[in-house]
Amino acid sequence: MKQAPGATSSRHGHASVLLEGAVDALVQDPEGVYLDGTFGRGGHSRAILDRLGQHGRLIAIDRDPEALAAAETIDDPRFSIYRATFAELGDIARELGLHGRLSGVLLDVGVSSPQLDDAERGFSFMRDGPLDMRMDPDSGISAAQWLAEASESEMADIFKRLGEERHARRLARAVVACRRETPIERTHDLAELIKAAHPAWEKGKHPATRVFQAIRIHLNDELGELERALDAAHDALAPQGRLVVISFHSLEDRMVKRFIRDRERGDRHLPRGVPLREDQIERTMAAVGRAIRPDDRETADNVRARSAVMRVARRLDQQSGGS
């Protein structure tokens, strides 16, 4: 991984979700070293820097070139940013000699508002643009390419598993029928195709919502990245270091909840029913409080905050086996 080069800032704004709550939970030591695994447009990073002392330090990561460009507006010797996925945070910590020494890791999971709002990125059915959906446009294949090449069964599986779409097979069949005649290359074209083929619209939700979500999660391997990032953060944290995760999808939140629970129980590698003494259980994390959701004021100001869930955990000292 290399430190990101300079560029110009993004033209799209972004309201960071659960900003104050996340930073309150994360920053316990103003002179500590923190990692923001999803810089986005820097809302959380700037708030963290405001809490740090003279000797504190913040490392940020993002794979989106526009996020890296936005980071160029931060002129602070305590701050550095690297172009990478957050699953690579452990490698970056090792390169910097900080593995096992991080005071906190923040992961704000999913697509950002600027990515959704920029029609050229192809994430949203609300704005017509090229079907891309890649968080790193220099890596992988676009949504248009995937739709042109994927089999009906593969699409149906992705729509159902990652979009929780009940009519996945029917919609996949419609995509295959359409592409025989015309390539599906624009967000508007895909949205209209799904709209026409969908037999049961949910109230207040565009019928293409789940399909767009599923394709985006698949192309960017978002669940795989999250799983690897959670493991990497766990290993990179210092004793008493905090892990703060903000997710926007039930699949993500269930993964985070299970990750914390398993490390809090400490018996995840053993068959059920194996008798253990308390000193034989390797508990490595403890949940801090309950899941937190945005209040009514924040959701009124930012409709995209409605589905956000924040979970916080603390790394335990393995030698003492507890707090």
Short mmCIF file of C-alpha atoms in Angstrom, two decimals:
data_model
loop_
_atom_site.label_atom_id
_atom_site.label_comp_id
_atom_site.label_asym_id
_atom_site.label_seq_id
_atom_site.Cartn_x
_atom_site.Cartn_y
_atom_site.Cartn_z
CA MET A 1 0.00 0.00 0.00
CA LYS A 2 1.24 3.49 -0.75
CA GLN A 3 0.22 6.87 0.54
CA ALA A 4 -2.28 8.51 -1.78
CA PRO A 5 -1.04 11.19 -4.21
CA GLY A 6 -2.50 14.68 -4.37
CA ALA A 7 -5.56 15.64 -6.39
CA THR A 8 -8.45 18.09 -6.40
CA SER A 9 -11.37 17.85 -4.00
CA SER A 10 -14.74 16.32 -4.91
CA ARG A 11 -17.66 18.44 -6.03
CA HIS A 12 -20.19 16.33 -4.12
CA GLY A 13 -21.04 16.90 -0.46
CA HIS A 14 -21.57 14.28 2.25
CA ALA A 15 -23.25 14.22 5.68
CA SER A 16 -21.51 11.72 7.97
CA VAL A 17 -23.99 9.53 9.83
CA LEU A 18 -23.82 9.23 13.64
CA LEU A 19 -20.88 11.60 13.61
CA GLU A 20 -20.69 12.70 17.23
CA GLY A 21 -21.71 9.32 18.65
CA ALA A 22 -19.11 7.46 16.61
CA VAL A 23 -16.28 9.79 17.58
CA ASP A 24 -17.36 9.80 21.25
CA ALA A 25 -17.23 5.99 21.27
CA LEU A 26 -13.97 5.78 19.35
CA VAL A 27 -11.63 8.37 20.87
CA GLN A 28 -10.82 7.38 24.45
CA ASP A 29 -7.21 8.58 24.41
CA PRO A 30 -6.55 11.94 22.69
CA GLU A 31 -2.89 10.99 22.24
CA GLY A 32 -3.68 7.61 20.68
CA VAL A 33 -3.37 6.30 17.12
CA TYR A 34 -6.65 5.80 15.24
CA LEU A 35 -7.64 4.38 11.87
CA ASP A 36 -10.62 5.50 9.78
CA GLY A 37 -11.15 2.59 7.42
CA THR A 38 -13.64 4.43 5.20
CA PHE A 39 -12.61 8.06 4.72
CA GLY A 40 -15.44 8.94 2.31
CA ARG A 41 -15.47 12.72 2.31
CA GLY A 42 -13.75 13.00 5.65
CA GLY A 43 -16.54 13.92 8.03
CA HIS A 44 -15.57 11.37 10.66
CA SER A 45 -11.84 11.91 10.08
CA ARG A 46 -12.10 15.66 10.63
CA ALA A 47 -14.12 15.14 13.80
CA ILE A 48 -11.55 12.63 15.09
CA LEU A 49 -8.72 15.08 14.42
CA ASP A 50 -10.62 17.71 16.41
CA ARG A 51 -10.53 15.37 19.41
CA LEU A 52 -6.86 14.40 19.15
CA GLY A 53 -4.04 15.98 21.09
CA GLN A 54 -0.72 17.16 19.73
CA HIS A 55 0.74 13.66 19.68
CA GLY A 56 -2.39 11.87 18.47
CA ARG A 57 -2.43 10.36 15.01
CA LEU A 58 -5.05 9.39 12.42
CA ILE A 59 -4.56 7.03 9.48
CA ALA A 60 -7.32 6.91 6.87
CA ILE A 61 -8.06 4.42 4.10
CA ASP A 62 -10.27 4.55 1.02
CA ARG A 63 -10.33 2.87 -2.39
CA ASP A 64 -12.33 5.62 -4.15
CA PRO A 65 -10.12 8.14 -6.02
CA GLU A 66 -12.63 10.92 -5.31
CA ALA A 67 -12.38 10.25 -1.58
CA LEU A 68 -8.60 10.47 -1.83
CA ALA A 69 -8.98 13.78 -3.65
CA ALA A 70 -11.21 15.11 -0.87
CA ALA A 71 -8.51 14.19 1.66
CA GLU A 72 -6.15 16.71 0.07
CA THR A 73 -8.08 19.47 1.84
CA ILE A 74 -6.80 18.19 5.21
CA ASP A 75 -3.50 19.86 6.02
CA ASP A 76 -2.53 18.28 9.32
CA PRO A 77 0.75 16.52 10.20
CA ARG A 78 -1.19 14.08 12.39
CA PHE A 79 -3.11 12.78 9.35
CA SER A 80 -2.21 10.42 6.49
CA ILE A 81 -4.33 8.52 3.96
CA TYR A 82 -3.72 5.38 1.90
CA ARG A 83 -5.47 4.02 -1.16
CA ALA A 84 -6.64 0.55 -0.20
CA THR A 85 -9.71 -1.39 0.85
CA PHE A 86 -10.44 -1.45 4.56
CA ALA A 87 -9.78 -5.20 4.52
CA GLU A 88 -6.12 -4.23 4.03
CA LEU A 89 -5.96 -2.18 7.22
CA GLY A 90 -3.88 -4.84 8.97
CA ASP A 91 -1.22 -4.70 6.25
CA ILE A 92 -1.06 -0.91 6.53
CA ALA A 93 -0.78 -1.09 10.32
CA ARG A 94 2.09 -3.56 9.97
CA GLU A 95 3.90 -1.37 7.43
CA LEU A 96 3.68 1.54 9.86
CA GLY A 97 4.77 -0.52 12.85
CA LEU A 98 1.38 -0.06 14.49
CA HIS A 99 -0.07 -3.57 14.42
CA GLY A 100 -1.53 -4.39 17.82
CA ARG A 101 -1.12 -0.75 18.85
CA LEU A 102 -4.14 1.01 17.38
CA SER A 103 -6.30 2.88 19.91
CA GLY A 104 -9.37 2.59 17.71
CA VAL A 105 -10.72 1.57 14.31
CA LEU A 106 -13.79 3.10 12.66
CA LEU A 107 -15.60 1.41 9.77
CA ASP A 108 -18.46 3.29 8.08
CA VAL A 109 -19.69 0.54 5.77
CA GLY A 110 -21.39 0.78 2.39
CA VAL A 111 -21.83 3.35 -0.36
CA SER A 112 -21.46 7.06 0.41
CA SER A 113 -23.85 9.87 -0.51
CA PRO A 114 -21.43 11.43 -3.03
CA GLN A 115 -21.14 8.08 -4.81
CA LEU A 116 -24.93 7.81 -4.99
CA ASP A 117 -25.35 11.42 -6.07
CA ASP A 118 -22.84 11.30 -8.92
CA ALA A 119 -24.71 9.90 -11.93
CA GLU A 120 -21.44 9.02 -13.66
CA ARG A 121 -20.64 6.46 -10.94
CA GLY A 122 -23.77 4.48 -11.82
CA PHE A 123 -24.81 3.55 -8.27
CA SER A 124 -28.30 5.02 -8.23
CA PHE A 125 -31.50 4.34 -10.17
CA MET A 126 -32.56 7.91 -9.36
CA ARG A 127 -30.06 9.44 -11.81
CA ASP A 128 -29.36 8.22 -15.31
CA GLY A 129 -25.75 7.35 -15.96
CA PRO A 130 -23.45 4.54 -17.10
CA LEU A 131 -23.95 1.30 -15.17
CA ASP A 132 -20.68 1.10 -13.27
CA MET A 133 -21.12 0.76 -9.45
CA ARG A 134 -17.45 0.14 -8.70
CA MET A 135 -16.13 1.90 -5.60
CA ASP A 136 -12.70 1.71 -7.22
CA PRO A 137 -13.31 2.46 -10.92
CA ASP A 138 -9.80 1.19 -11.73
CA SER A 139 -10.52 -2.32 -10.47
CA GLY A 140 -12.88 -5.13 -11.41
CA ILE A 141 -15.74 -5.14 -13.91
CA SER A 142 -18.62 -2.70 -14.22
CA ALA A 143 -22.27 -3.52 -13.54
CA ALA A 144 -22.96 -3.33 -17.29
CA GLN A 145 -20.28 -5.95 -17.98
CA TRP A 146 -21.58 -8.23 -15.25
CA LEU A 147 -25.17 -7.98 -16.49
CA ALA A 148 -23.98 -8.85 -20.00
CA GLU A 149 -22.05 -11.93 -18.89
CA ALA A 150 -23.69 -13.42 -15.78
CA SER A 151 -25.94 -16.44 -16.13
CA GLU A 152 -29.59 -16.28 -15.15
CA SER A 153 -28.97 -18.54 -12.16
CA GLU A 154 -26.04 -16.43 -10.95
CA MET A 155 -28.07 -13.22 -11.18
CA ALA A 156 -31.02 -14.82 -9.39
CA ASP A 157 -28.73 -15.97 -6.58
CA ILE A 158 -27.16 -12.52 -6.18
CA PHE A 159 -30.52 -10.71 -6.26
CA LYS A 160 -31.94 -13.05 -3.63
CA ARG A 161 -28.93 -13.46 -1.34
CA LEU A 162 -27.51 -9.93 -1.37
CA GLY A 163 -30.66 -7.96 -2.17
CA GLU A 164 -33.13 -10.17 -0.30
CA GLU A 165 -35.33 -9.86 -3.38
CA ARG A 166 -38.27 -12.30 -3.28
CA HIS A 167 -38.79 -12.20 -7.05
CA ALA A 168 -35.12 -12.73 -7.89
CA ARG A 169 -35.57 -15.47 -10.48
CA ARG A 170 -38.30 -13.62 -12.34
CA LEU A 171 -36.18 -10.45 -12.50
CA ALA A 172 -33.07 -12.34 -13.59
CA ARG A 173 -35.12 -13.93 -16.37
CA ALA A 174 -36.25 -10.46 -17.50
CA VAL A 175 -32.64 -9.24 -17.63
CA VAL A 176 -31.60 -12.19 -19.81
CA ALA A 177 -34.55 -11.67 -22.16
CA CYS A 178 -33.77 -7.97 -22.52
CA ARG A 179 -30.03 -8.33 -23.12
CA ARG A 180 -30.67 -10.71 -26.04
CA GLU A 181 -32.09 -7.70 -27.87
CA THR A 182 -30.34 -4.69 -26.34
CA PRO A 183 -27.29 -4.28 -24.05
CA ILE A 184 -28.18 -2.91 -20.60
CA GLU A 185 -25.66 -0.11 -20.14
CA ARG A 186 -27.48 2.73 -18.34
CA THR A 187 -28.93 2.96 -14.82
CA HIS A 188 -32.23 4.24 -16.23
CA ASP A 189 -32.51 1.24 -18.57
CA LEU A 190 -31.99 -1.27 -15.75
CA ALA A 191 -34.35 0.57 -13.41
CA GLU A 192 -37.12 0.65 -16.02
CA LEU A 193 -36.57 -3.01 -16.89
CA ILE A 194 -36.90 -4.09 -13.24
CA LYS A 195 -39.83 -1.75 -12.73
CA ALA A 196 -41.72 -3.35 -15.61
CA ALA A 197 -40.89 -6.91 -14.57
CA HIS A 198 -41.48 -6.60 -10.83
CA PRO A 199 -44.86 -8.03 -9.80
CA ALA A 200 -45.14 -6.61 -6.27
CA TRP A 201 -43.88 -3.13 -5.45
CA GLU A 202 -43.16 -2.27 -1.82
CA LYS A 203 -44.86 0.87 -0.57
CA GLY A 204 -42.47 3.83 -0.58
CA LYS A 205 -39.64 1.88 -2.25
CA HIS A 206 -38.60 1.83 -5.90
CA PRO A 207 -38.93 -1.74 -7.24
CA ALA A 208 -35.31 -1.68 -8.46
CA THR A 209 -33.88 -0.84 -5.01
CA ARG A 210 -32.97 -4.38 -4.00
CA VAL A 211 -31.52 -5.33 -7.39
CA PHE A 212 -29.25 -2.26 -7.50
CA GLN A 213 -28.15 -2.95 -3.94
CA ALA A 214 -27.40 -6.59 -4.69
CA ILE A 215 -25.32 -5.82 -7.78
CA ARG A 216 -23.31 -3.16 -5.93
CA ILE A 217 -22.59 -5.42 -2.96
CA HIS A 218 -21.54 -8.24 -5.28
CA LEU A 219 -19.29 -6.19 -7.57
CA ASN A 220 -17.44 -4.60 -4.65
CA ASP A 221 -17.38 -7.79 -2.56
CA GLU A 222 -18.71 -5.69 0.30
CA LEU A 223 -19.56 -8.55 2.67
CA GLY A 224 -16.25 -10.30 2.04
CA GLU A 225 -14.39 -7.02 2.56
CA LEU A 226 -16.27 -6.43 5.81
CA GLU A 227 -15.52 -9.91 7.13
CA ARG A 228 -11.81 -9.47 6.41
CA ALA A 229 -11.79 -5.94 7.82
CA LEU A 230 -13.36 -7.05 11.11
CA ASP A 231 -10.72 -9.75 11.56
CA ALA A 232 -7.95 -7.32 10.63
CA ALA A 233 -9.23 -4.63 13.01
CA HIS A 234 -9.51 -7.14 15.87
CA ASP A 235 -5.85 -8.13 15.45
CA ALA A 236 -4.58 -4.56 14.91
CA LEU A 237 -6.18 -3.07 18.04
CA ALA A 238 -4.26 -2.50 21.23
CA PRO A 239 -5.72 -3.81 24.51
CA GLN A 240 -8.70 -1.60 25.41
CA GLY A 241 -8.77 -0.26 21.82
CA ARG A 242 -12.22 0.42 20.38
CA LEU A 243 -13.87 -0.95 17.24
CA VAL A 244 -16.76 1.20 15.96
CA VAL A 245 -18.79 -0.04 12.98
CA ILE A 246 -21.63 1.81 11.27
CA SER A 247 -23.62 -0.34 8.84
CA PHE A 248 -26.63 0.38 6.64
CA HIS A 249 -27.85 -3.06 5.66
CA SER A 250 -29.24 -5.95 7.71
CA LEU A 251 -26.73 -8.40 6.21
CA GLU A 252 -23.84 -6.18 7.32
CA ASP A 253 -25.25 -5.54 10.78
CA ARG A 254 -25.87 -9.24 11.41
CA MET A 255 -22.26 -9.94 10.46
CA VAL A 256 -20.94 -7.28 12.85
CA LYS A 257 -23.24 -8.40 15.68
CA ARG A 258 -22.17 -12.04 15.25
CA PHE A 259 -18.48 -11.07 15.07
CA ILE A 260 -18.60 -9.20 18.38
CA ARG A 261 -20.77 -11.84 20.08
CA ASP A 262 -18.47 -14.71 19.10
CA ARG A 263 -15.37 -12.95 20.45
CA GLU A 264 -17.23 -11.91 23.58
CA ARG A 265 -18.21 -15.53 24.27
CA GLY A 266 -14.76 -16.82 23.39
CA ASP A 267 -15.80 -20.37 22.45
CA ARG A 268 -16.44 -19.95 18.72
CA HIS A 269 -13.86 -22.57 17.64
CA LEU A 270 -15.19 -25.36 19.85
CA PRO A 271 -18.02 -27.84 19.33
CA ARG A 272 -21.18 -27.15 21.31
CA GLY A 273 -21.35 -28.62 24.78
CA VAL A 274 -17.59 -28.86 25.41
CA PRO A 275 -17.13 -28.18 29.15
CA LEU A 276 -14.61 -25.41 29.88
CA ARG A 277 -13.34 -23.67 32.97
CA GLU A 278 -13.62 -19.89 32.96
CA ASP A 279 -9.85 -19.53 32.57
CA GLN A 280 -9.92 -21.71 29.43
CA ILE A 281 -12.28 -19.41 27.53
CA GLU A 282 -10.44 -17.00 25.26
CA ARG A 283 -12.58 -13.88 25.27
CA THR A 284 -10.95 -11.18 23.17
CA MET A 285 -13.65 -8.50 22.85
CA ALA A 286 -16.51 -7.01 24.85
CA ALA A 287 -19.48 -5.14 23.45
CA VAL A 288 -19.75 -1.53 24.63
CA GLY A 289 -23.41 -0.71 25.16
CA ARG A 290 -26.21 -1.63 22.79
CA ALA A 291 -26.68 -0.99 19.08
CA ILE A 292 -27.20 2.73 18.42
CA ARG A 293 -29.41 4.23 15.73
CA PRO A 294 -29.76 7.84 14.56
CA ASP A 295 -32.33 9.95 16.39
CA ASP A 296 -35.35 11.56 14.75
CA ARG A 297 -33.53 14.84 14.16
CA GLU A 298 -30.69 13.20 12.23
CA THR A 299 -33.02 11.08 10.10
CA ALA A 300 -35.10 14.17 9.34
CA ASP A 301 -31.97 16.00 8.18
CA ASN A 302 -30.53 13.02 6.30
CA VAL A 303 -32.98 10.44 5.00
CA ARG A 304 -30.13 8.03 4.21
CA ALA A 305 -29.39 7.76 7.94
CA ARG A 306 -32.64 5.87 8.59
CA SER A 307 -31.15 2.40 8.18
CA ALA A 308 -27.87 3.09 10.03
CA VAL A 309 -26.85 0.93 13.00
CA MET A 310 -23.70 1.52 15.06
CA ARG A 311 -22.05 -1.16 17.19
CA VAL A 312 -19.06 -0.66 19.46
CA ALA A 313 -16.68 -3.20 20.98
CA ARG A 314 -13.56 -3.05 23.12
CA ARG A 315 -10.47 -5.23 22.66
CA LEU A 316 -9.59 -7.14 25.81
CA ASP A 317 -6.16 -7.81 27.22
CA GLN A 318 -5.67 -11.49 26.37
CA GLN A 319 -3.11 -12.00 29.12
CA SER A 320 -5.53 -10.88 31.82
CA GLY A 321 -8.50 -12.45 29.99
CA GLY A 322 -10.83 -9.60 30.74
CA SER A 323 -11.29 -5.92 31.42
#
